[in-house]
Structure formats: C-alpha cells, structure tokens
XYZ file of C-alpha atoms in Angstrom:
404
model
C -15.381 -8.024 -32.093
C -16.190 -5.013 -29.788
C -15.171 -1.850 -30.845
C -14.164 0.497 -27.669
C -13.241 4.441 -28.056
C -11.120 5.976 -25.643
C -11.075 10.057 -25.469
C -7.924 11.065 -24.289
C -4.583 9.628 -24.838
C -3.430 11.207 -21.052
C -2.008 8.973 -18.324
C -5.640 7.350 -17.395
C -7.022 6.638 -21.305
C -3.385 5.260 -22.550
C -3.588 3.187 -18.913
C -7.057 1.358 -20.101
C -6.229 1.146 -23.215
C -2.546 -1.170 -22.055
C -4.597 -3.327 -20.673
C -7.511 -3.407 -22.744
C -5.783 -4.352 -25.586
C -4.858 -7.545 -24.017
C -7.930 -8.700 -25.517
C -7.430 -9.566 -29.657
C -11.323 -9.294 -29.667
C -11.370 -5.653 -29.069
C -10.856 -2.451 -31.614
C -9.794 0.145 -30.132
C -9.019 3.591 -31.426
C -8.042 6.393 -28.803
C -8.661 10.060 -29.889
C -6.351 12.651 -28.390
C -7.122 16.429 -28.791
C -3.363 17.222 -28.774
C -0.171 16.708 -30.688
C 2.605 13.593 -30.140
C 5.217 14.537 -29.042
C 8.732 13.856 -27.423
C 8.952 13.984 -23.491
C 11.550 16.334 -23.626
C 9.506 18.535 -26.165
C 5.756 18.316 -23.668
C 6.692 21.679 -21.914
C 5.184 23.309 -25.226
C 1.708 21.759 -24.334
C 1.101 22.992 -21.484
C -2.279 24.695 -21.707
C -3.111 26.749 -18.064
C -6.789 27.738 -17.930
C -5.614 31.321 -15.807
C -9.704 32.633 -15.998
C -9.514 31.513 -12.654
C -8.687 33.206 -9.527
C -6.164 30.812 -9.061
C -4.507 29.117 -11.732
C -5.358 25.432 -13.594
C -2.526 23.273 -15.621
C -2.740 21.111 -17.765
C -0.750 19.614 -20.309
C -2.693 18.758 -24.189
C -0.330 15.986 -25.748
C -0.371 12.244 -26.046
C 0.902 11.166 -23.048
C -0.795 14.267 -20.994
C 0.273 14.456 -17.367
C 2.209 12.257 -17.147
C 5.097 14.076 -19.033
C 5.278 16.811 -16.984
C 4.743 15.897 -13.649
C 7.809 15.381 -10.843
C 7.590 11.510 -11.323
C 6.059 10.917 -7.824
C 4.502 7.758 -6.857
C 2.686 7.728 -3.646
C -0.411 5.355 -2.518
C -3.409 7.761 -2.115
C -7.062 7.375 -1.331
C -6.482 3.656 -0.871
C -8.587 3.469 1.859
C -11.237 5.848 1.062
C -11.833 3.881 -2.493
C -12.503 0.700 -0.659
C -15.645 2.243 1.086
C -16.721 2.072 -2.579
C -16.169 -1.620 -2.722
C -12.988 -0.695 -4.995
C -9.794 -2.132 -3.999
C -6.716 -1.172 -5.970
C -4.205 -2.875 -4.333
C -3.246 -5.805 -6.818
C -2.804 -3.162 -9.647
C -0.265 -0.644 -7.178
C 1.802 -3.553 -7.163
C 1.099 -4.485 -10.359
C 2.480 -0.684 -11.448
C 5.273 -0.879 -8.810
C 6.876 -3.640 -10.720
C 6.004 -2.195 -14.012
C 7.388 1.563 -13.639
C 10.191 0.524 -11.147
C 9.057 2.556 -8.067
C 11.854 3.826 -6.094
C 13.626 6.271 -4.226
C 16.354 8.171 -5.297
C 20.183 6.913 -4.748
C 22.321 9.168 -2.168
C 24.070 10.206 -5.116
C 20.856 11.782 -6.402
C 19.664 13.545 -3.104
C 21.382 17.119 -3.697
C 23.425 19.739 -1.846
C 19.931 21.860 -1.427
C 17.652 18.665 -1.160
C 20.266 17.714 1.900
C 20.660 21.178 3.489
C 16.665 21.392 3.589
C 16.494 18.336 5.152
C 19.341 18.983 7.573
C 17.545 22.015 8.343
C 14.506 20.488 8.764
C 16.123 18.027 10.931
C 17.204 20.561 13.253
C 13.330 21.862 14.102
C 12.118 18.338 14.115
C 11.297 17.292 11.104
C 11.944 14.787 9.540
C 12.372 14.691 5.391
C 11.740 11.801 3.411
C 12.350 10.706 0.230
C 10.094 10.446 -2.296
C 9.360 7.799 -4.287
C 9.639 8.113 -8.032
C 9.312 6.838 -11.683
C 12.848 7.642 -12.418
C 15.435 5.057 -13.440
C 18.997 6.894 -11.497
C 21.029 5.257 -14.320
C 19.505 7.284 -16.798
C 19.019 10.305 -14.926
C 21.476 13.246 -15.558
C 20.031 15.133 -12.564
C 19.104 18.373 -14.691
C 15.898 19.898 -12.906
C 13.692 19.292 -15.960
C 11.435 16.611 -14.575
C 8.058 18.827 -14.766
C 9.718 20.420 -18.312
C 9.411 16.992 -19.746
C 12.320 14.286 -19.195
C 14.857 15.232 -21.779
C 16.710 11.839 -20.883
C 13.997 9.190 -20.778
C 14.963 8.495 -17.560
C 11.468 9.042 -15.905
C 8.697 6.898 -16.718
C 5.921 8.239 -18.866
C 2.271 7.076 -20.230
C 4.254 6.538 -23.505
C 5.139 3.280 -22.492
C 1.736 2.340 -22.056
C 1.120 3.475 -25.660
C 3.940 1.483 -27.059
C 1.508 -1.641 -25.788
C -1.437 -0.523 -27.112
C -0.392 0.240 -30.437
C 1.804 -3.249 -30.155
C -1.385 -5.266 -29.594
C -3.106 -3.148 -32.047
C -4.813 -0.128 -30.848
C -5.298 2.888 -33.212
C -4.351 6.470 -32.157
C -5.351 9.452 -33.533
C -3.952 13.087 -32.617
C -5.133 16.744 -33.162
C -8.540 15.703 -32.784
C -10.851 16.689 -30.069
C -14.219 15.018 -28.971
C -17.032 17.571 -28.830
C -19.922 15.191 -28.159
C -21.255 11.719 -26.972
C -24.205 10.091 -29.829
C -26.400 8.592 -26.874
C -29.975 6.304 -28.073
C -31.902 4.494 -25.507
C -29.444 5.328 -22.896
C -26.992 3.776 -24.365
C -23.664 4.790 -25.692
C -23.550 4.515 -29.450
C -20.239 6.674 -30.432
C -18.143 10.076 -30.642
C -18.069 13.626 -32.461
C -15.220 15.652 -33.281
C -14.715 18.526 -33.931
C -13.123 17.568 -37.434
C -16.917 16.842 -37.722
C -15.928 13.245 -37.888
C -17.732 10.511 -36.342
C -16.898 7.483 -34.427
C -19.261 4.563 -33.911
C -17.920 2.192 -30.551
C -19.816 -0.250 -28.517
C -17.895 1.093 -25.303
C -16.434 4.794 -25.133
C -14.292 5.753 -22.542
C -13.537 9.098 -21.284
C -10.411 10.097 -20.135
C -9.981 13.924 -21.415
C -9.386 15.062 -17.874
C -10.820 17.190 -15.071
C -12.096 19.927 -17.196
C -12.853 18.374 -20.860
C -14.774 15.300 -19.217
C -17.173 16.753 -17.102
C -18.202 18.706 -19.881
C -18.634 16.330 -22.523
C -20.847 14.186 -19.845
C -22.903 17.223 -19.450
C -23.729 17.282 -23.156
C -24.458 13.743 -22.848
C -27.449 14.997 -20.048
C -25.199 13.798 -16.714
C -24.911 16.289 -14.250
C -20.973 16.008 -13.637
C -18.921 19.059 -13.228
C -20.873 19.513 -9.406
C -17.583 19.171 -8.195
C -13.675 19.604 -8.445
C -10.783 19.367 -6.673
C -7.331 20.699 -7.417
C -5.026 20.546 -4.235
C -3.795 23.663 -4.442
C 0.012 24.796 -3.802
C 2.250 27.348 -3.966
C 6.320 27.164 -4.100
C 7.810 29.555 -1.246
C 11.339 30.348 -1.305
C 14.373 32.608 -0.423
C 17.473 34.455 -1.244
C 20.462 31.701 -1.171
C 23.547 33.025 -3.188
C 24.662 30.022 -5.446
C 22.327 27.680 -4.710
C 21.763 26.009 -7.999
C 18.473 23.862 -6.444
C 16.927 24.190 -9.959
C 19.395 21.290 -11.093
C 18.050 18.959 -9.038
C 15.369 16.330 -8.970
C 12.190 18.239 -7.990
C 10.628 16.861 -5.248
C 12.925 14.117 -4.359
C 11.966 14.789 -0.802
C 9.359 15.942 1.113
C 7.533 16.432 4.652
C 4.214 14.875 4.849
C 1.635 16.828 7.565
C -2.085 16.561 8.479
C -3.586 17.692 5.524
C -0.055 19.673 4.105
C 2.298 18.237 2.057
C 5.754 20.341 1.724
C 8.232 19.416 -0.497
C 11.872 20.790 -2.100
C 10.457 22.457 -5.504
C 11.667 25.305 -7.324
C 9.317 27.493 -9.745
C 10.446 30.504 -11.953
C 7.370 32.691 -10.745
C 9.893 33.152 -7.575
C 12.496 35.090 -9.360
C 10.874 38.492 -10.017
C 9.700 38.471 -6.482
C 12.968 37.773 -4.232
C 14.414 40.497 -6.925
C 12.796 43.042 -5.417
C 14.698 42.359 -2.116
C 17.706 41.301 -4.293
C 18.270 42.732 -7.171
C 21.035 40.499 -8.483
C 19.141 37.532 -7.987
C 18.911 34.663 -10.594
C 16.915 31.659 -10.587
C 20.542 29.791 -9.754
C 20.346 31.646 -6.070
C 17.070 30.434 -4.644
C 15.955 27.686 -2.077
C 12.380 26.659 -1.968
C 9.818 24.622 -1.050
C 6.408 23.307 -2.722
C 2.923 23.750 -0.368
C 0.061 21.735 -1.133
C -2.790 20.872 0.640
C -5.952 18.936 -0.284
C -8.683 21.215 -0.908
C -12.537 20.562 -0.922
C -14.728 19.571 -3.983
C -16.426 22.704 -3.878
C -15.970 24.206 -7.429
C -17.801 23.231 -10.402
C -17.109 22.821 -14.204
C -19.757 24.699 -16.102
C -19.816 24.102 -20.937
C -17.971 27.457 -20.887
C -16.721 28.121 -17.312
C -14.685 26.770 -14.901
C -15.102 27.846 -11.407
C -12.606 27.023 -8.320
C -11.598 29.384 -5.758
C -10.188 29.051 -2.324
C -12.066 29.098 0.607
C -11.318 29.486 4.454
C -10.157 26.485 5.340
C -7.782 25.714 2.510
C -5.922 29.159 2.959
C -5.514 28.302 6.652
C -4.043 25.311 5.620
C -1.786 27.192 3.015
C -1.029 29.562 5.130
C 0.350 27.090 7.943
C 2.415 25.141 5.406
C 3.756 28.037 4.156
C 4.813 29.336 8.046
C 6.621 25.895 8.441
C 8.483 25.725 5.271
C 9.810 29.340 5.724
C 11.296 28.823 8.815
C 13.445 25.433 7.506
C 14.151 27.889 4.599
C 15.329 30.695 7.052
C 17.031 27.893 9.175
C 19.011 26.476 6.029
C 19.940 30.351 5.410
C 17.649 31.911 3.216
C 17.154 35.873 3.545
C 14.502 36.093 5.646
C 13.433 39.535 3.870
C 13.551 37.694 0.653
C 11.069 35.160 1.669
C 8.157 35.144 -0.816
C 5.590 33.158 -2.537
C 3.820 32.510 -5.781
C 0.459 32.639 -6.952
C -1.607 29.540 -5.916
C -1.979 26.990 -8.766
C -4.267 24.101 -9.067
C -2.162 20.993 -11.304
C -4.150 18.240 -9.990
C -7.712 18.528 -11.889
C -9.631 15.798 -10.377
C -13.479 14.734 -8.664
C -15.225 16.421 -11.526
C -17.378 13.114 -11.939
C -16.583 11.208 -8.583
C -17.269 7.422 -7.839
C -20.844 7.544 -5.799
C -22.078 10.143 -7.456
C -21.082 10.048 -11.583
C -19.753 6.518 -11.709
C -20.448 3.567 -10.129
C -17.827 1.016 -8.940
C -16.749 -0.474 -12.095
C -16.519 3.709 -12.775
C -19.476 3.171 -15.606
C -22.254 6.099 -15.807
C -25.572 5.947 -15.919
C -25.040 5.701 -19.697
C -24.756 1.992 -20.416
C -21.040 1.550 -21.444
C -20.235 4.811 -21.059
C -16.976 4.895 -18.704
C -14.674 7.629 -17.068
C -11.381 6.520 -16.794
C -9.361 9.313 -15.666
C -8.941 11.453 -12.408
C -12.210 12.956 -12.539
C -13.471 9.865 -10.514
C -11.431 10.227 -7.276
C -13.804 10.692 -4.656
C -11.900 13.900 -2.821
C -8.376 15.541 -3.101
C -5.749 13.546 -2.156
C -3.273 16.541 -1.313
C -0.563 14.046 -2.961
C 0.517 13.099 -6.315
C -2.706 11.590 -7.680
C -1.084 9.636 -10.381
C -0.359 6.489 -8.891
C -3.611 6.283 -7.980
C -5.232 7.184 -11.183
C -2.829 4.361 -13.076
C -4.240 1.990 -11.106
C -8.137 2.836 -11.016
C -7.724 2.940 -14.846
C -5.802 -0.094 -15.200
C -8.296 -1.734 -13.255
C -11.123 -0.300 -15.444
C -8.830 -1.865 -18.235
C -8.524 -5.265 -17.317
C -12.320 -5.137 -16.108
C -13.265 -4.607 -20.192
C -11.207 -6.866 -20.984
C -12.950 -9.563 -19.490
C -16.136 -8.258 -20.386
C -15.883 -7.914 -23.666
C-alpha cells in the first residue's frame, strides 16, 4: 500500500484525489485548512487577501473554488500546455460528460442578459452563451451562483469528494499544512499547524495560488517567482428596475483579443451609481464583468503577497471597460451613472508553473512531491481557469494511479 497526502480539499486536490482513489492500493488522507460546509453556506469562507493594491479572493472550505465561482466551463491554455508535452484533451471530455457541460436554455437567458446582447448586437457584437456546470432543471435562476448554489443545481468539487470518500479516502478539516518533512530529496510527509504530523509516500499540494507557493518555499523550491490573477472589474449603470442580480451571472459573454466581457453584477457598484442616483438599489443596475489576462509578474513572498497592475494590463482594462460602457449606454444605462469597481484578482494561478516548478507529470524537483492545483498553469488564461485545472489534476490523478 502507498500512502498519498493531498493538501487542500479545493477543486484541484478533491480532483486527484477522484481519481486517485480508483486505486484500492492507495491511502489517502486529504487535509483541508477550512471548514465543510454546504454550497449554499461557502459565501462565509470567503477569505480576500485586500494587502494588495488590488484585491485577491479566495474561498477556505472543502470544496474551495469551486463553490463560489459562476459555473463557467471554457477550454483554456489547451494549446499552450501541449508545448509542454501535456495534452488534456481526453480528460475535457472526460469532465464534459461528467459535470454535464452546457449552455443555458432560452428560458434561462434573462430580460438583462437579452437586452445586453441585443444591445451588443446593434454595435456589432456578437454575445454568446456561456457554457456552464449548471443542471436548468434544478436551477431557480436566483443570482447566487458566486454566493454558493443554494439549489444544488451547479456542479461543485463536492461531487468529487463523495468518490473519494466512497472508495475510501480520509478527509480532515480545520487543519492547515505549515510544512513539507523533506530527507534525501525526497518527500517523506506533512506538518500542521495542530502540530500534528503526517507520514505519506506521495504528498500533493493543492492549497492554491498563495498557500502553495509558500509551503514549496519552506521546502527550499523557489516558487512564488510568479503569479497571475486576470484581473477584472464589473462596470455598470443606472437602469430603473432592472433586477439583473436575479439572473445567472455570466450566462453570456463577449470574448476579445486578450478581454473577456461578460453580464455580471457586483454589490461594490451600488454606493457608486448612488452618488449620481440617489435612490438607487442594487435591483436598478446593468453591468458587465472586464477581465483580461494579466502577466506573471508578481511574486508570493512567506509573509507577502505582491501583485500590482502594470501598463499593459490597465490598457487592456481600460479598453474593455470603453466597450462594455457603450453596450451599457446603448441598452439604456445613465451614461452619468456609469462607474466601476475596484480591480480584483479571483483567479490565483502560475505561482509554481509547468517548466519552471513542475515538470510534465507536474512533480517538483522533490521526488514525489506534486502540485496539483492552478499554481501550475503556465500564464493567465483571461478565462475561467477551472475547466482547465479539473483536468490537469485529474490527469495528475489517474497518472498516480497507475504508478502506484
């Protein structure tokens, strides 16, 4: 028997750990810093790192991410992995099947989701729908998709933790990793900081674009060199009765060199378009998500994180933002009203990136020491990174379970 430790129960450790598990000759006991929860109960995790001068989420619960995000599965970095001899094709389709990837019914689309895509229409572009890890029958179409699915009807890492623990796999929660026991180069077990520790044959970690970097550091690897975050910011405008909060976030979207603009609504909005109008609530506003993919260029220090925004992706920002006003303006949005939020960061990613942390089986130069999370994506995608992730990490899985 192999024993294998997986740090992090988030969408990439609970994805290994499905398919690792397919193996009866392997123990394996995932530590999670965070609570369990329900998905409709995940909004209390989330746990922004704001010492920044832009913003970081995260979420800290079993199931991480993948609770709270819009349920948005797009193909990214497909092509850009495979100049790393990695080819993820065979587990996309794998997941397609799995999560039931589609797009959203007509009767899901929305009055606002249609009247910025009408608009949109008008100026020459063209909307499209997004594809998602939401089942329509299930869906109630409440607006709480990145509050945590209060329905079950979008797909969530939980499901890959019902297999784990069904073929065996050991959780434990509300216990953080704080260091790597490393002899001869080679991976020997875990710390916690319940002063606990774990002795594994394998370890895999998977605690995310901040927490892994730095544990690899302990362990005497230089990751943290770089991050990503693809940046965005939700602009939006005045629109008496509008009510686009009830909708599916996201469920279309405009796809641009290098911007990515998409119907989103965010509460940080609401103060702001008060100012022009003071009667405002967060029922009468139309908006749009901007995101762009943003270079690797900030770094993830034991006690600092630093990511800023350079040139380049404030142009880029900048331009999205220009666009998405004037379909907001077009579908008749106050044009005074038109503001925008801070810029956040909710994709934390390339913090230990394939080529230069991990190899192509995404092993360190620790033997059996793996990263199995979004840390390894080579650059921002400036799209929902999730698919992606799920499938690098179900690839890692099924690669350990042959090995072992």
């Amino acid at each position: 028997m192999s024993d294998v430790i997986i740090v992090g129960a988030g969408t990439g450790g609970l994805s290994v750990a499905r398919e690792l598990s397919k193996n009866p000759d392997v123990n394996i006991t995932i530590i999670e810093k965070g609570p369990k929860t329900t998905p409709g109960e995940s909004y209390k995790f989330y746990d922004p790192w704001d010492k920044n001068e832009l913003e970081l989420i995260k979420t800290t619960c079993v199931g991480g991410s993948s609770l709270v995000i819009a349920g948005n599965y797009v193909p990214a970095l497909v092509d850009e992995l495979k100049e790393f001899d990695i080819d993820i094709t065979p587990q996309l389709k794998q997941l397609e099947e799995e999560i039931q990837i589609q797009t959203m019914p007509k009767s899901h689309e929305g009055k606002i989701n249609k009247l910025l895509a009408d608009a949109a229409r008008e100026l020459g572009l063209e909307m499209q729908p997004m594809p998602k890890g939401i089942n329509p029958e299930k869906c109630i179409i409440c607006g709480k998709c990145a509050w945590g699915c209060p329905n079950g009807a979008k797909w969530s890492s939980l499901e890959d933790l019902k297999v784990a623990q069904s073929n065996g796999a050991k959780l434990i929660t509300d216990e953080g990793v704080i260091n790597l026991i490393v002899e001869d180069n080679k991976i020997k077990g875990v710390v916690t900081d319940k002063a606990n520790t774990y002795y594994a044959d394998v370890v895999v970690l998977a605690a995310g674009g901040i927490v892994t970097p730095k544990l690899l550091r302990i362990a005497g690897i230089k990751a943290g060199e770089t991050l990503a975050v693809d940046p965005f910011v939700t602009i939006g405008g005045y629109y008496k009765g509008a009510q686009q909060d009830n909708e599916i976030q996201m469920n279309k979207f405009i796809k641009l060199p290098h911007i990515v603009i998409a119907s989103h609504t965010s509460q940080f909005l609401l103060p702001k378009i008060q100012e022009t109008h003071p009667d405002a609530t967060s029922d009468d506003i139309i908006s749009f998500m901007v995101k762009v993919p943003d270079n690797t260029k900030g770094h993830v220090y034991a006690n600092e994180v630093v990511k800023g925004i350079d040139f380049e992706d404030a142009s880029l920002i900048a331009r999205g933002c220009g666009i998405a006003a004037s379909i907001l303006v077009k579908a008749g949005a106050d044009i005074e009203s038109i503001s925008s939020t801070h810029v956040r960061g909710a994709h934390l990613i390339s913090s230990a990136r394939i080529g230069d942390i991990v190899d192509s089986n995404l092993e360190t130069e620790i033997e059996n020491l793996y990263v199995g999370d979004g840390c390894v994506l080579p650059e921002a995608p400036g799209l929902p990174p999730i698919y992606t992730i799920l499938a690098l990490s179900r690839r890692l899985g099924q690669y350990l379970a042959q090995k072992l």
